[in-house]
CSV table of C-alpha atoms in Angstrom, one decimal:
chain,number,residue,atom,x,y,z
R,20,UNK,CA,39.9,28.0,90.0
R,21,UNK,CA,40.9,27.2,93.6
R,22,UNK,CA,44.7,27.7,95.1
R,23,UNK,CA,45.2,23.9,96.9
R,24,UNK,CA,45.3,24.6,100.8
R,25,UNK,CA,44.2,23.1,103.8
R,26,UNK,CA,40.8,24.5,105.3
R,27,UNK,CA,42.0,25.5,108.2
R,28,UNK,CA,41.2,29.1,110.2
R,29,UNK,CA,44.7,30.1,110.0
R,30,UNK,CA,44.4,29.4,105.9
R,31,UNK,CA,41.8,31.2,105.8
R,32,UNK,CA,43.6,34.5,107.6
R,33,UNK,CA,46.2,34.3,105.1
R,34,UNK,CA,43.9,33.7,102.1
R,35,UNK,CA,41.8,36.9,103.0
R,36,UNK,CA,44.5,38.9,103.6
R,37,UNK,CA,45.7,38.0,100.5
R,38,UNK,CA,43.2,38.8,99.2
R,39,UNK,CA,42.7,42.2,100.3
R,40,UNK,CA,46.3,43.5,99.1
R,41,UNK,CA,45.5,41.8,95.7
R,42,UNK,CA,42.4,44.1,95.8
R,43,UNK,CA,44.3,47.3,96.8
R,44,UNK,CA,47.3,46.7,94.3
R,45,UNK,CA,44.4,46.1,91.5
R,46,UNK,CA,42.9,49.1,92.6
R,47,UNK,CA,46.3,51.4,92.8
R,48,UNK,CA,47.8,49.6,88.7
R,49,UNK,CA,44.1,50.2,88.2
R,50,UNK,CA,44.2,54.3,88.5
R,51,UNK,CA,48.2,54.5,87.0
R,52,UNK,CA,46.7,52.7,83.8
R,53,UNK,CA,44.2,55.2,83.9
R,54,UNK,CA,46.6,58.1,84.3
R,55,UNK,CA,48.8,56.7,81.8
R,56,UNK,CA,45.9,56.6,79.1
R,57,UNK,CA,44.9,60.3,80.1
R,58,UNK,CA,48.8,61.7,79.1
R,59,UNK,CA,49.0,59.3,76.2
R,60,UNK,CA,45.8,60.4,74.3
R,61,UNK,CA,46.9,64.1,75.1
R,62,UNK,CA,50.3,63.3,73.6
R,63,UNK,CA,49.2,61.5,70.5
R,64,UNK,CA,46.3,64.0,69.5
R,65,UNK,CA,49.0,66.9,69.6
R,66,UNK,CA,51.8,65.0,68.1
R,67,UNK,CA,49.6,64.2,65.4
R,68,UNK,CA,48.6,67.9,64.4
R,69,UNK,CA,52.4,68.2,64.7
R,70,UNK,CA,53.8,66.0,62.3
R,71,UNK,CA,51.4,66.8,59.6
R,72,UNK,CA,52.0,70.7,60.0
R,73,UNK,CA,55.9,69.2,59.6
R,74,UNK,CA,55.6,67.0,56.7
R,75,UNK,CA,54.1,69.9,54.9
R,76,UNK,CA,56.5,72.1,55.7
R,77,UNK,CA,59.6,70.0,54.9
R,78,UNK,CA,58.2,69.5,51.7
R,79,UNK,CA,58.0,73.1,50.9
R,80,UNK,CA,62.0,73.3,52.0
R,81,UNK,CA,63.2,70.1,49.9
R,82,UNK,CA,61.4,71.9,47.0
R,83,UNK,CA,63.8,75.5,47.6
R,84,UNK,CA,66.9,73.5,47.7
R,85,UNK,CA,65.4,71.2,44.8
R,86,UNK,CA,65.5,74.2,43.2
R,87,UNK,CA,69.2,75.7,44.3
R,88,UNK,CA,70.2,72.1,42.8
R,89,UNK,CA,68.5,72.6,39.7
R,90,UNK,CA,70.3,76.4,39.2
R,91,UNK,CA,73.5,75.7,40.7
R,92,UNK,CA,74.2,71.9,40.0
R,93,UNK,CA,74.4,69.5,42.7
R,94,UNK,CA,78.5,69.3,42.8
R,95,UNK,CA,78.3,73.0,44.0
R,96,UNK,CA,75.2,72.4,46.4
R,97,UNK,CA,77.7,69.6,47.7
R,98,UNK,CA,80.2,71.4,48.0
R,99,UNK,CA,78.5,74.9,49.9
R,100,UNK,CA,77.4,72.2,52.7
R,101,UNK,CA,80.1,69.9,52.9
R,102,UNK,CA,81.5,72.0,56.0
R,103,UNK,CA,78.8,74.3,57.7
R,104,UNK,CA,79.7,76.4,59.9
R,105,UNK,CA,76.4,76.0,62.3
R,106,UNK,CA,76.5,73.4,65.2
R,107,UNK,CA,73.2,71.9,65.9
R,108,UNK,CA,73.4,70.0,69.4
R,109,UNK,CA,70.8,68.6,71.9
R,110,UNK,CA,70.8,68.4,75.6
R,111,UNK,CA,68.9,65.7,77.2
R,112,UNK,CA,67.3,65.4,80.1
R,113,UNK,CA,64.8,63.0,81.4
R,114,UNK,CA,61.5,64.0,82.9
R,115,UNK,CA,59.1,61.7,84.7
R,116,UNK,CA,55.7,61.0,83.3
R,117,UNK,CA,53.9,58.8,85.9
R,118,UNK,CA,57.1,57.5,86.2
R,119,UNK,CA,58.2,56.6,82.9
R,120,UNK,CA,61.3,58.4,81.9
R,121,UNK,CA,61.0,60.0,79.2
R,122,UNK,CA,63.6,62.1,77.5
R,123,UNK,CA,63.6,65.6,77.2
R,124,UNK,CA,65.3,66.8,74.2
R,125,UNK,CA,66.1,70.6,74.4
R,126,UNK,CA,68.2,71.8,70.9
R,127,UNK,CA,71.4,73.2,71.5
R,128,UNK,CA,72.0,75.5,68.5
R,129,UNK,CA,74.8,77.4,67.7
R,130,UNK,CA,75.7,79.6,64.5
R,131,UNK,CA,74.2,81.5,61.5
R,132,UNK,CA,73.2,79.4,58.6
R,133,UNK,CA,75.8,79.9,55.6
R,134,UNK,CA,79.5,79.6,55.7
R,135,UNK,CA,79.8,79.4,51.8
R,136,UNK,CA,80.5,81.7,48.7
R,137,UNK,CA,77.6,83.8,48.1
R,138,UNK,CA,79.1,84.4,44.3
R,139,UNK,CA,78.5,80.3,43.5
R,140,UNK,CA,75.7,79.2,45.4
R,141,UNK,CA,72.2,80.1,44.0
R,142,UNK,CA,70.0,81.9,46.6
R,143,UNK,CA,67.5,79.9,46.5
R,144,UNK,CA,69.8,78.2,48.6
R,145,UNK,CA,69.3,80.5,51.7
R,146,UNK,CA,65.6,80.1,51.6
R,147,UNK,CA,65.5,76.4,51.8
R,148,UNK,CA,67.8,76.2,54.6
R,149,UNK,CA,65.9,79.4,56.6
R,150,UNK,CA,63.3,77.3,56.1
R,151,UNK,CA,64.7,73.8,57.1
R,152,UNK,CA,66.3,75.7,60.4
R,153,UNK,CA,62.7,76.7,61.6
R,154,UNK,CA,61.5,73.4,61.0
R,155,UNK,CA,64.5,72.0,63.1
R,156,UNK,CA,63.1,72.9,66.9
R,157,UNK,CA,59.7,71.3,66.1
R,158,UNK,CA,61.2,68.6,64.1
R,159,UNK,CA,63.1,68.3,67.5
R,160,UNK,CA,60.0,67.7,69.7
R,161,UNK,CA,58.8,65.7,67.4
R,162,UNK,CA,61.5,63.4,67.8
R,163,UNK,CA,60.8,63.5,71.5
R,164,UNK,CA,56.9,63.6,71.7
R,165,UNK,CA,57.3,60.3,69.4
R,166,UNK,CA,59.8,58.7,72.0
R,167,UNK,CA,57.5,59.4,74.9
R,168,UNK,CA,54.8,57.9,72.9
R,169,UNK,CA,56.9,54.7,72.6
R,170,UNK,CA,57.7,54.9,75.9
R,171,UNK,CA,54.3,55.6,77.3
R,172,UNK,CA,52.9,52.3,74.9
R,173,UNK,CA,55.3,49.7,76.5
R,174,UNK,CA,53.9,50.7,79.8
R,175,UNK,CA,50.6,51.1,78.9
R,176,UNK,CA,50.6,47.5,77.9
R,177,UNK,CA,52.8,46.1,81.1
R,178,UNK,CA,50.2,48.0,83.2
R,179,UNK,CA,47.3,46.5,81.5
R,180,UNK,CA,48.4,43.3,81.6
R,181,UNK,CA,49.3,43.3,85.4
R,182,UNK,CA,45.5,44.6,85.9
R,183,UNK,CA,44.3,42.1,83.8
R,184,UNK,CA,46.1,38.9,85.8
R,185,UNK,CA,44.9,40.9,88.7
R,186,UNK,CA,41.4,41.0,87.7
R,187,UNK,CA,41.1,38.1,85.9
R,188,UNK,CA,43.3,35.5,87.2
R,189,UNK,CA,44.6,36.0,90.9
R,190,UNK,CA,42.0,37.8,92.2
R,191,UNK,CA,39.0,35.5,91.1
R,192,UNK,CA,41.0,32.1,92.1
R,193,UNK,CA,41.7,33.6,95.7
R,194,UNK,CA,37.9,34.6,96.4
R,195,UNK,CA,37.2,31.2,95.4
R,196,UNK,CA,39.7,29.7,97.6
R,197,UNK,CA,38.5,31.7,100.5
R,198,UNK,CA,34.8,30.4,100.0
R,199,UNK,CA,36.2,27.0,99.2
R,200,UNK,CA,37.6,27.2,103.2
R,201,UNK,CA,35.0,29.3,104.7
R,202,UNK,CA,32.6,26.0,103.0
R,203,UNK,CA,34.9,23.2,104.7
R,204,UNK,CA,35.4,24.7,107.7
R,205,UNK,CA,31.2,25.2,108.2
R,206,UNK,CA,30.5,22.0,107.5
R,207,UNK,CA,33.1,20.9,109.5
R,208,UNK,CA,31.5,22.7,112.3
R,209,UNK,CA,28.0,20.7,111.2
R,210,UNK,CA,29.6,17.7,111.2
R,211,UNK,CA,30.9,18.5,114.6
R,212,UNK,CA,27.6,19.4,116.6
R,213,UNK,CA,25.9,16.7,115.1
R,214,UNK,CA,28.5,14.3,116.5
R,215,UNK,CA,27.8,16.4,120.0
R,216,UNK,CA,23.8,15.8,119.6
R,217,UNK,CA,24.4,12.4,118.6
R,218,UNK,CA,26.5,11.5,122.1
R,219,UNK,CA,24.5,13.6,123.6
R,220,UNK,CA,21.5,11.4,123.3
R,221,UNK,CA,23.0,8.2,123.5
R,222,UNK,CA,24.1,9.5,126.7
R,223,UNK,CA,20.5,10.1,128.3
R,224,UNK,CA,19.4,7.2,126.7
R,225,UNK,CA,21.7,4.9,128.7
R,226,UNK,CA,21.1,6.5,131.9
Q,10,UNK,CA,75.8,67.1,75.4
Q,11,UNK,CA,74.8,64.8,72.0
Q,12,UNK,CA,74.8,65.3,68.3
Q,13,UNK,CA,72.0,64.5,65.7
Q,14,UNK,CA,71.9,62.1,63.0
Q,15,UNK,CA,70.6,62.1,60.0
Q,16,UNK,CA,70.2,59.3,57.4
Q,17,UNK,CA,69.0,59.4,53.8
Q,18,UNK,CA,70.0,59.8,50.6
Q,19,UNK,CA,71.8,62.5,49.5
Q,20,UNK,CA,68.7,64.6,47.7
Q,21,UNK,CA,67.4,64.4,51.3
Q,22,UNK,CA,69.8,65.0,53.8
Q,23,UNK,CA,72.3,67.6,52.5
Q,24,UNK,CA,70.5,70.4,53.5
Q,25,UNK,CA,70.5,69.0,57.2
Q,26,UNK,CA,74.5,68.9,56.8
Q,27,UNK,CA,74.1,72.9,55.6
Q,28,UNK,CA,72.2,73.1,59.2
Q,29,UNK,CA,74.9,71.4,61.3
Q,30,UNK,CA,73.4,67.7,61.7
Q,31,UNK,CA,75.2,64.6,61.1
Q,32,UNK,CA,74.1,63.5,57.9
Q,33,UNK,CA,75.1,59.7,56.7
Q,34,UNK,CA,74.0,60.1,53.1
Q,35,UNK,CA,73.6,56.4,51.8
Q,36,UNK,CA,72.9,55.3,48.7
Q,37,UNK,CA,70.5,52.1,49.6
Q,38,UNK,CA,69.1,50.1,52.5
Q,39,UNK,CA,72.0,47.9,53.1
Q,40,UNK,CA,74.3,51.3,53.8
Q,41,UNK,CA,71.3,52.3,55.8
Q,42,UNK,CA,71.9,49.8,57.9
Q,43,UNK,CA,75.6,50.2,58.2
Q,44,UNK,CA,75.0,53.8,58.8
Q,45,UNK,CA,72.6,52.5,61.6
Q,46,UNK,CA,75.3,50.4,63.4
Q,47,UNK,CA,77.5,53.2,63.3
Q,48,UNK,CA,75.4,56.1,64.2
Q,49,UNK,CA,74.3,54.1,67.7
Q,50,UNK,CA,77.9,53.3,68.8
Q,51,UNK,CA,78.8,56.9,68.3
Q,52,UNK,CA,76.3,57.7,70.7
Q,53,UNK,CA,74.0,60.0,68.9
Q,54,UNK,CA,70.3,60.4,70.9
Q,55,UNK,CA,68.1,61.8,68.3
Q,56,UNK,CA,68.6,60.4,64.7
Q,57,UNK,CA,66.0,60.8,61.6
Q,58,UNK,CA,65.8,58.5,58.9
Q,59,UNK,CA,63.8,59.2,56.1
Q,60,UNK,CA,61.2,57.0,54.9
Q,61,UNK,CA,62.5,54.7,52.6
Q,62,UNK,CA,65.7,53.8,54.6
Q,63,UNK,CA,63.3,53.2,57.4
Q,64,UNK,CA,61.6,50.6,55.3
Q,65,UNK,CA,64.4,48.6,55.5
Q,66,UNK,CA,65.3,48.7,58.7
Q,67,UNK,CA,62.6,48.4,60.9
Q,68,UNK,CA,63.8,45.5,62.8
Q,69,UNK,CA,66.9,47.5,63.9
Q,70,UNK,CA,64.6,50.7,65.1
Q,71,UNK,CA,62.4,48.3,66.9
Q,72,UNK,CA,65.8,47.1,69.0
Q,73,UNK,CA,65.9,50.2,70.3
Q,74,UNK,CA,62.2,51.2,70.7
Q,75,UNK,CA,61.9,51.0,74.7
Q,76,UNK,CA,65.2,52.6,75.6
Q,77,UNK,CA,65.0,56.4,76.6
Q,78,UNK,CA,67.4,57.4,74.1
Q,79,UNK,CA,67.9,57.6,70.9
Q,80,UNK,CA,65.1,59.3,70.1
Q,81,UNK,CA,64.5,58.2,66.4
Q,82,UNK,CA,61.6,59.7,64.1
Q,83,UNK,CA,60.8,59.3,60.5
Q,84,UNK,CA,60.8,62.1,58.4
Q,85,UNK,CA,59.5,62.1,54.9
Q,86,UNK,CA,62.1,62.1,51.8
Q,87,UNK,CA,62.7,64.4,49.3
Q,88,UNK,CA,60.8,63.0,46.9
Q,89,UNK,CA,57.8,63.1,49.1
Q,90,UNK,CA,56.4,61.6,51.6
Q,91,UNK,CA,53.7,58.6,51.8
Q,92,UNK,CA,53.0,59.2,55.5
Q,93,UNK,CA,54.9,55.9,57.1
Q,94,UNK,CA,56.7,58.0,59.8
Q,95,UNK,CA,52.4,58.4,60.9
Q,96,UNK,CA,52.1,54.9,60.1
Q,97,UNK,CA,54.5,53.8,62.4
Q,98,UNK,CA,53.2,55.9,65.7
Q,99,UNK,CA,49.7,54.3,64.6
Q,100,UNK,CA,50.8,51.2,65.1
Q,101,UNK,CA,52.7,51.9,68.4
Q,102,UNK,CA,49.6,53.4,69.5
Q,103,UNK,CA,47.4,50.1,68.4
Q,104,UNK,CA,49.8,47.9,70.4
Q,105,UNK,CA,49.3,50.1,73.2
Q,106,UNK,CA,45.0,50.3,73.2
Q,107,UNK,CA,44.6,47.7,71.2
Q,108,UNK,CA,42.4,50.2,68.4
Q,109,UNK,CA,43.3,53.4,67.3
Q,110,UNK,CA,39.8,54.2,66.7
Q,111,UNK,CA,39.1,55.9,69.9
Q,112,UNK,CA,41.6,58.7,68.5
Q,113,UNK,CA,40.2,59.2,65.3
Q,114,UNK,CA,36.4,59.5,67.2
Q,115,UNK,CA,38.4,62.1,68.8
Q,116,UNK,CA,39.6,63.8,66.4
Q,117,UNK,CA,36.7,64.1,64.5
């Protein structure tokens, strides 16, 4: 497809140069797609190891305080946690990943698990949440990992769809355009010096 | 400085109350969402939901899908989990490359 212009040399300047940044900028969204891909794979690859070892893990923890449910009743489990005595916080940050910003999620964690009567809460109890509090950093990361693979996805398509109007669209119709001109303005040129030859002989011929 | 949220039912998230999280145990999805609503005005930036309530709700954790914060993940239930919380990174990840079959040739 051709861009409408007038074939002209000055046209034909502005087309190529055009074309040339078109060129670079493909060439520069071309190598951040790239990029992008290369942390994206790394992320998704480790945050899927991560979540499985997680899920696991949390199941083994639900199944302790199943269990302090089962011995103590669930009014008493309700009551032990209703008001715990830990803080868990998070500080975030954001960090730059080929400039995306993408949080960093660093847990904040304050306090000893417990804060209830030892005498009525089955200690089972105390296992499932030792258990649980482990889990809480990666479960933490996870959180995070997951966000910057969100993150990293939106871009990832923006970028490719910039390189592909690039590649496809703009760049194609201007390298057209540019042969379109380079076309007129030869033949214009043709035209031209037959015109020349043409006076050019009717000249000699009349003298 | 931010707080964590946690939303389930109550099987699920009391012991993340005995570990000092916010947890908004609801009964069903439409409290769920309530919850939701609530827990995002209060500013919280990483917030769980469990499986089940994230069924329901999927168009209200898209909203918030390309902001930097919250950062929300899906953890499996109590009752145990069927593996959505993967699901639903798979399907981020498809949008993104279009397959996901490149990473499971890698994994392999």
């Amino acid at each position: 497809m051709e861009i409408r212009v007038n074939p002209n040399r000055m046209e034909l300047l502005k087309l190529r140069r055009r074309l040339e940044i078109a060129r670079r900028g493909h060439k520069l969204l071309k190598d951040k797609f790239d990029e992008l891909m290369k942390a994206f794979l790394r992320l998704i690859s480790e945050n899927r190891r991560l979540r499985a070892e997680i899920e696991a893990e949390l199941q083994l923890s639900y199944g302790s305080l199943a269990i302090a449910r089962a011995e103590g009743g669930s009014l008493v489990l309700d009551e032990a946690l209703s008001v715990p005595v830990r803080k868990a916080k998070v500080e975030v940050s954001t960090r730059s990943v080929m400039s995306v910003d993408v949080p960093k999620i660093d847990l904040v964690d304050a306090g000893e698990v417990g804060g209830y009567g030892l005498a009525t809460v089955p200690a089972v109890l105390d296992e499932g949440l030792l258990q649980l509090s482990k889990l809480l950093p990666r479960l933490i990361e996870m959180a995070e990992r997951e966000k910057a693979i969100e993150l990293l996805a939106a871009e990832i398509e923006r970028t490719r769809r910039r390189v592909n109007a690039l590649e496809y669209v703009l760049i194609p119709s201007l390298s057209d355009t540019v042969r379109f001109v380079t076309m007129k303005l030869d033949e214009n040129e043709r035209a031209n010096r037959v015109r020349l030859m043409k006076i050019k002989s009717m000249v000699e011929e009349s003298m | 400085m931010s707080r964590i949220a946690v939303i389930g039912d109550r099987t699920s998230v009391i012991g993340y109350r005995g570990l000092g999280l916010d947890a908004f145990d609801v009964p069903d999805i439409d409290a769920a969402r309530k919850a939701w609503v609530d827990v995002l005005e209060q500013g919280y930036d990483v917030i769980f939901v469990t499986e089940d309530m994230y069924g329901g709700m999927i168009d209200l954790v898209e909203e918030v899908s390309e902001q930097a914060t919250p950062a929300v993940a899906v953890i499996p239930p109590a009752g145990g989990g069927t593996g959505v919380g993967g699901e639903r990174i798979k399907r981020v990840i498809e949008k993104a490359i279009g397959t996901d079959v490149l990473i499971r040739e890698e994994e392999a």
